[in-house]
């Protein structure tokens, strides 16, 4: 399995899980996630965007 597909499946599964538990996946996150899948940003870049947008505290 190539990296792009692995990223897409992991994010899809995570978003589906969040929605099943009553969470909401924003359009902004979906756009950021697509950039991660496409390789435009790496995982740390995705986490940085989440931290900025949602004031979370996370690191790799």
mmCIF file of N, CA, C and O in Angstrom:
data_model
loop_
_atom_site.group_PDB
_atom_site.id
_atom_site.type_symbol
_atom_site.label_atom_id
_atom_site.label_comp_id
_atom_site.label_asym_id
_atom_site.label_seq_id
_atom_site.Cartn_x
_atom_site.Cartn_y
_atom_site.Cartn_z
ATOM 1 N N UNK A 1 0.863 -1.176 0.000
ATOM 2 C CA UNK A 1 0.000 0.000 0.000
ATOM 3 C C UNK A 1 0.906 1.234 0.000
ATOM 4 O O UNK A 1 1.853 1.317 0.773
ATOM 5 N N UNK A 2 0.595 2.185 -0.862
ATOM 6 C CA UNK A 2 1.418 3.390 -0.905
ATOM 7 C C UNK A 2 1.045 4.358 0.226
ATOM 8 O O UNK A 2 0.009 4.203 0.884
ATOM 9 N N UNK A 3 1.912 5.320 0.453
ATOM 10 C CA UNK A 3 1.746 6.254 1.566
ATOM 11 C C UNK A 3 0.457 7.070 1.458
ATOM 12 O O UNK A 3 -0.241 7.287 2.450
ATOM 13 N N UNK A 4 0.134 7.520 0.273
ATOM 14 C CA UNK A 4 -1.066 8.331 0.089
ATOM 15 C C UNK A 4 -2.317 7.537 0.490
ATOM 16 O O UNK A 4 -3.183 8.030 1.196
ATOM 17 N N UNK A 5 -2.379 6.304 0.047
ATOM 18 C CA UNK A 5 -3.540 5.461 0.380
ATOM 19 C C UNK A 5 -3.581 5.164 1.874
ATOM 20 O O UNK A 5 -4.651 5.171 2.480
ATOM 21 N N UNK A 6 -2.437 4.888 2.478
ATOM 22 C CA UNK A 6 -2.378 4.614 3.908
ATOM 23 C C UNK A 6 -2.896 5.812 4.698
ATOM 24 O O UNK A 6 -3.696 5.674 5.610
ATOM 25 N N UNK A 7 -2.459 7.013 4.316
ATOM 26 C CA UNK A 7 -2.912 8.230 4.991
ATOM 27 C C UNK A 7 -4.419 8.423 4.828
ATOM 28 O O UNK A 7 -5.123 8.750 5.780
ATOM 29 N N UNK A 8 -4.903 8.235 3.614
ATOM 30 C CA UNK A 8 -6.333 8.424 3.340
ATOM 31 C C UNK A 8 -7.186 7.458 4.165
ATOM 32 O O UNK A 8 -8.199 7.858 4.749
ATOM 33 N N UNK A 9 -6.787 6.198 4.213
ATOM 34 C CA UNK A 9 -7.553 5.207 4.966
ATOM 35 C C UNK A 9 -7.523 5.501 6.466
ATOM 36 O O UNK A 9 -8.550 5.393 7.145
ATOM 37 N N UNK A 10 -6.367 5.886 6.976
ATOM 38 C CA UNK A 10 -6.257 6.191 8.412
ATOM 39 C C UNK A 10 -7.150 7.374 8.782
ATOM 40 O O UNK A 10 -7.858 7.340 9.791
ATOM 41 N N UNK A 11 -7.128 8.416 7.971
ATOM 42 C CA UNK A 11 -7.960 9.585 8.258
ATOM 43 C C UNK A 11 -9.443 9.265 8.097
ATOM 44 O O UNK A 11 -10.264 9.683 8.911
ATOM 45 N N UNK A 12 -9.781 8.516 7.075
ATOM 46 C CA UNK A 12 -11.174 8.135 6.868
ATOM 47 C C UNK A 12 -11.701 7.354 8.067
ATOM 48 O O UNK A 12 -12.787 7.633 8.579
ATOM 49 N N UNK A 13 -10.904 6.397 8.516
ATOM 50 C CA UNK A 13 -11.328 5.593 9.662
ATOM 51 C C UNK A 13 -11.468 6.449 10.920
ATOM 52 O O UNK A 13 -12.419 6.290 11.683
ATOM 53 N N UNK A 14 -10.540 7.355 11.133
ATOM 54 C CA UNK A 14 -10.602 8.227 12.301
ATOM 55 C C UNK A 14 -11.797 9.154 12.272
ATOM 56 O O UNK A 14 -12.481 9.342 13.299
ATOM 57 N N UNK A 15 -12.067 9.741 11.123
ATOM 58 C CA UNK A 15 -13.218 10.639 11.010
ATOM 59 C C UNK A 15 -14.526 9.866 11.181
ATOM 60 O O UNK A 15 -15.452 10.333 11.844
ATOM 61 N N UNK A 16 -14.588 8.677 10.613
ATOM 62 C CA UNK A 16 -15.788 7.856 10.741
ATOM 63 C C UNK A 16 -16.022 7.499 12.210
ATOM 64 O O UNK A 16 -17.154 7.579 12.708
ATOM 65 N N UNK A 17 -14.963 7.124 12.898
ATOM 66 C CA UNK A 17 -15.060 6.778 14.313
ATOM 67 C C UNK A 17 -15.562 7.970 15.129
ATOM 68 O O UNK A 17 -16.444 7.829 15.984
ATOM 69 N N UNK A 18 -14.999 9.152 14.857
ATOM 70 C CA UNK A 18 -15.428 10.360 15.578
ATOM 71 C C UNK A 18 -16.909 10.634 15.339
ATOM 72 O O UNK A 18 -17.649 10.967 16.279
ATOM 73 N N UNK A 19 -17.357 10.498 14.105
ATOM 74 C CA UNK A 19 -18.762 10.752 13.787
ATOM 75 C C UNK A 19 -19.682 9.713 14.427
ATOM 76 O O UNK A 19 -20.769 10.059 14.895
ATOM 77 N N UNK A 20 -19.249 8.457 14.478
ATOM 78 C CA UNK A 20 -20.053 7.423 15.130
ATOM 79 C C UNK A 20 -20.233 7.707 16.618
ATOM 80 O O UNK A 20 -21.245 7.343 17.210
ATOM 81 N N UNK A 21 -19.242 8.366 17.206
ATOM 82 C CA UNK A 21 -19.306 8.694 18.626
ATOM 83 C C UNK A 21 -19.956 10.046 18.878
ATOM 84 O O UNK A 21 -19.907 10.578 19.987
ATOM 85 N N UNK A 22 -20.553 10.631 17.853
ATOM 86 C CA UNK A 22 -21.280 11.881 18.010
ATOM 87 C C UNK A 22 -20.469 13.125 17.742
ATOM 88 O O UNK A 22 -20.951 14.237 17.928
ATOM 89 N N UNK A 23 -19.238 12.958 17.313
ATOM 90 C CA UNK A 23 -18.392 14.111 17.012
ATOM 91 C C UNK A 23 -18.723 14.704 15.654
ATOM 92 O O UNK A 23 -19.463 14.112 14.854
ATOM 93 N N UNK A 24 -18.184 15.877 15.408
ATOM 94 C CA UNK A 24 -18.387 16.567 14.138
ATOM 95 C C UNK A 24 -17.025 16.855 13.526
ATOM 96 O O UNK A 24 -16.151 17.401 14.189
ATOM 97 N N UNK A 25 -16.841 16.477 12.277
ATOM 98 C CA UNK A 25 -15.604 16.751 11.555
ATOM 99 C C UNK A 25 -15.858 17.974 10.684
ATOM 100 O O UNK A 25 -16.724 17.949 9.811
ATOM 101 N N UNK A 26 -15.109 19.042 10.951
ATOM 102 C CA UNK A 26 -15.337 20.298 10.244
ATOM 103 C C UNK A 26 -14.799 20.251 8.817
ATOM 104 O O UNK A 26 -13.901 19.465 8.494
ATOM 105 N N UNK A 27 -15.353 21.129 7.990
ATOM 106 C CA UNK A 27 -14.855 21.253 6.622
ATOM 107 C C UNK A 27 -13.394 21.697 6.625
ATOM 108 O O UNK A 27 -12.607 21.253 5.788
ATOM 109 N N UNK A 28 -13.032 22.558 7.569
ATOM 110 C CA UNK A 28 -11.645 23.028 7.665
ATOM 111 C C UNK A 28 -10.701 21.857 7.929
ATOM 112 O O UNK A 28 -9.634 21.760 7.320
ATOM 113 N N UNK A 29 -11.111 20.962 8.837
ATOM 114 C CA UNK A 29 -10.270 19.797 9.097
ATOM 115 C C UNK A 29 -10.188 18.912 7.864
ATOM 116 O O UNK A 29 -9.121 18.396 7.529
ATOM 117 N N UNK A 30 -11.314 18.723 7.187
ATOM 118 C CA UNK A 30 -11.300 17.889 5.977
ATOM 119 C C UNK A 30 -10.334 18.441 4.929
ATOM 120 O O UNK A 30 -9.620 17.678 4.271
ATOM 121 N N UNK A 31 -10.287 19.762 4.777
ATOM 122 C CA UNK A 31 -9.358 20.371 3.824
ATOM 123 C C UNK A 31 -7.916 20.148 4.254
ATOM 124 O O UNK A 31 -7.052 19.805 3.432
ATOM 125 N N UNK A 32 -7.637 20.347 5.545
ATOM 126 C CA UNK A 32 -6.289 20.096 6.058
ATOM 127 C C UNK A 32 -5.915 18.632 5.894
ATOM 128 O O UNK A 32 -4.789 18.303 5.492
ATOM 129 N N UNK A 33 -6.846 17.739 6.192
ATOM 130 C CA UNK A 33 -6.592 16.307 6.063
ATOM 131 C C UNK A 33 -6.289 15.943 4.619
ATOM 132 O O UNK A 33 -5.402 15.118 4.353
ATOM 133 N N UNK A 34 -6.978 16.557 3.677
ATOM 134 C CA UNK A 34 -6.715 16.274 2.262
ATOM 135 C C UNK A 34 -5.310 16.730 1.869
ATOM 136 O O UNK A 34 -4.621 16.053 1.113
ATOM 137 N N UNK A 35 -4.865 17.850 2.409
ATOM 138 C CA UNK A 35 -3.495 18.306 2.136
ATOM 139 C C UNK A 35 -2.484 17.313 2.695
ATOM 140 O O UNK A 35 -1.446 17.054 2.079
ATOM 141 N N UNK A 36 -2.788 16.736 3.859
ATOM 142 C CA UNK A 36 -1.921 15.713 4.440
ATOM 143 C C UNK A 36 -1.908 14.467 3.544
ATOM 144 O O UNK A 36 -0.840 13.927 3.239
ATOM 145 N N UNK A 37 -3.064 14.031 3.110
ATOM 146 C CA UNK A 37 -3.150 12.869 2.229
ATOM 147 C C UNK A 37 -2.365 13.122 0.944
ATOM 148 O O UNK A 37 -1.628 12.248 0.467
ATOM 149 N N UNK A 38 -2.498 14.317 0.388
ATOM 150 C CA UNK A 38 -1.818 14.655 -0.863
ATOM 151 C C UNK A 38 -0.317 14.853 -0.697
ATOM 152 O O UNK A 38 0.409 14.935 -1.685
ATOM 153 N N UNK A 39 0.144 14.960 0.559
ATOM 154 C CA UNK A 39 1.567 15.154 0.798
ATOM 155 C C UNK A 39 2.012 16.605 0.815
ATOM 156 O O UNK A 39 3.201 16.888 0.879
ATOM 157 N N UNK A 40 1.054 17.531 0.773
ATOM 158 C CA UNK A 40 1.395 18.954 0.808
ATOM 159 C C UNK A 40 1.905 19.372 2.180
ATOM 160 O O UNK A 40 2.692 20.310 2.292
ATOM 161 N N UNK A 41 1.421 18.690 3.226
ATOM 162 C CA UNK A 41 1.900 18.912 4.588
ATOM 163 C C UNK A 41 2.169 17.551 5.222
ATOM 164 O O UNK A 41 1.584 16.545 4.808
ATOM 165 N N UNK A 42 3.063 17.533 6.197
ATOM 166 C CA UNK A 42 3.328 16.284 6.905
ATOM 167 C C UNK A 42 2.453 16.198 8.156
ATOM 168 O O UNK A 42 1.645 17.099 8.422
ATOM 169 N N UNK A 43 2.611 15.120 8.914
ATOM 170 C CA UNK A 43 1.776 14.928 10.091
ATOM 171 C C UNK A 43 1.959 16.063 11.095
ATOM 172 O O UNK A 43 0.980 16.549 11.664
ATOM 173 N N UNK A 44 3.194 16.506 11.295
ATOM 174 C CA UNK A 44 3.408 17.607 12.233
ATOM 175 C C UNK A 44 2.709 18.872 11.738
ATOM 176 O O UNK A 44 2.147 19.620 12.530
ATOM 177 N N UNK A 45 2.706 19.109 10.441
ATOM 178 C CA UNK A 45 1.994 20.255 9.886
ATOM 179 C C UNK A 45 0.498 20.165 10.135
ATOM 180 O O UNK A 45 -0.154 21.165 10.461
ATOM 181 N N UNK A 46 -0.055 18.971 10.010
ATOM 182 C CA UNK A 46 -1.478 18.767 10.289
ATOM 183 C C UNK A 46 -1.767 19.030 11.764
ATOM 184 O O UNK A 46 -2.721 19.738 12.103
ATOM 185 N N UNK A 47 -0.922 18.497 12.643
ATOM 186 C CA UNK A 47 -1.098 18.724 14.079
ATOM 187 C C UNK A 47 -0.958 20.198 14.435
ATOM 188 O O UNK A 47 -1.720 20.718 15.258
ATOM 189 N N UNK A 48 -0.014 20.877 13.801
ATOM 190 C CA UNK A 48 0.165 22.313 14.053
ATOM 191 C C UNK A 48 -1.090 23.093 13.684
ATOM 192 O O UNK A 48 -1.520 23.988 14.424
ATOM 193 N N UNK A 49 -1.687 22.752 12.548
ATOM 194 C CA UNK A 49 -2.924 23.429 12.144
ATOM 195 C C UNK A 49 -4.051 23.162 13.131
ATOM 196 O O UNK A 49 -4.820 24.056 13.466
ATOM 197 N N UNK A 50 -4.157 21.923 13.584
ATOM 198 C CA UNK A 50 -5.181 21.593 14.579
ATOM 199 C C UNK A 50 -4.956 22.385 15.860
ATOM 200 O O UNK A 50 -5.901 22.919 16.446
ATOM 201 N N UNK A 51 -3.719 22.443 16.301
ATOM 202 C CA UNK A 51 -3.398 23.189 17.514
ATOM 203 C C UNK A 51 -3.761 24.661 17.372
ATOM 204 O O UNK A 51 -4.332 25.263 18.285
ATOM 205 N N UNK A 52 -3.447 25.249 16.230
ATOM 206 C CA UNK A 52 -3.763 26.664 16.004
ATOM 207 C C UNK A 52 -5.267 26.888 15.950
ATOM 208 O O UNK A 52 -5.788 27.830 16.548
ATOM 209 N N UNK A 53 -5.971 26.054 15.244
ATOM 210 C CA UNK A 53 -7.402 26.248 15.051
ATOM 211 C C UNK A 53 -8.213 25.938 16.309
ATOM 212 O O UNK A 53 -9.151 26.640 16.636
ATOM 213 N N UNK A 54 -7.851 24.891 16.998
ATOM 214 C CA UNK A 54 -8.667 24.432 18.114
ATOM 215 C C UNK A 54 -7.992 24.591 19.474
ATOM 216 O O UNK A 54 -8.501 24.108 20.470
ATOM 217 N N UNK A 55 -6.830 25.263 19.489
ATOM 218 C CA UNK A 55 -6.080 25.539 20.725
ATOM 219 C C UNK A 55 -5.828 24.245 21.513
ATOM 220 O O UNK A 55 -5.986 24.211 22.722
ATOM 221 N N UNK A 56 -5.457 23.203 20.788
ATOM 222 C CA UNK A 56 -5.128 21.934 21.428
ATOM 223 C C UNK A 56 -3.637 21.923 21.727
ATOM 224 O O UNK A 56 -2.873 22.697 21.194
ATOM 225 N N UNK A 57 -3.216 21.003 22.559
ATOM 226 C CA UNK A 57 -1.808 20.861 22.877
ATOM 227 C C UNK A 57 -1.398 19.424 22.596
ATOM 228 O O UNK A 57 -1.701 18.527 23.361
ATOM 229 N N UNK A 58 -0.728 19.233 21.461
ATOM 230 C CA UNK A 58 -0.351 17.905 21.026
ATOM 231 C C UNK A 58 0.990 17.980 20.312
ATOM 232 O O UNK A 58 1.336 19.006 19.741
ATOM 233 N N UNK A 59 1.753 16.915 20.355
ATOM 234 C CA UNK A 59 2.993 16.863 19.605
ATOM 235 C C UNK A 59 3.297 15.425 19.240
ATOM 236 O O UNK A 59 2.740 14.493 19.811
ATOM 237 N N UNK A 60 4.191 15.255 18.282
ATOM 238 C CA UNK A 60 4.614 13.909 17.884
ATOM 239 C C UNK A 60 5.654 13.400 18.824
ATOM 240 O O UNK A 60 6.419 14.055 19.383
#
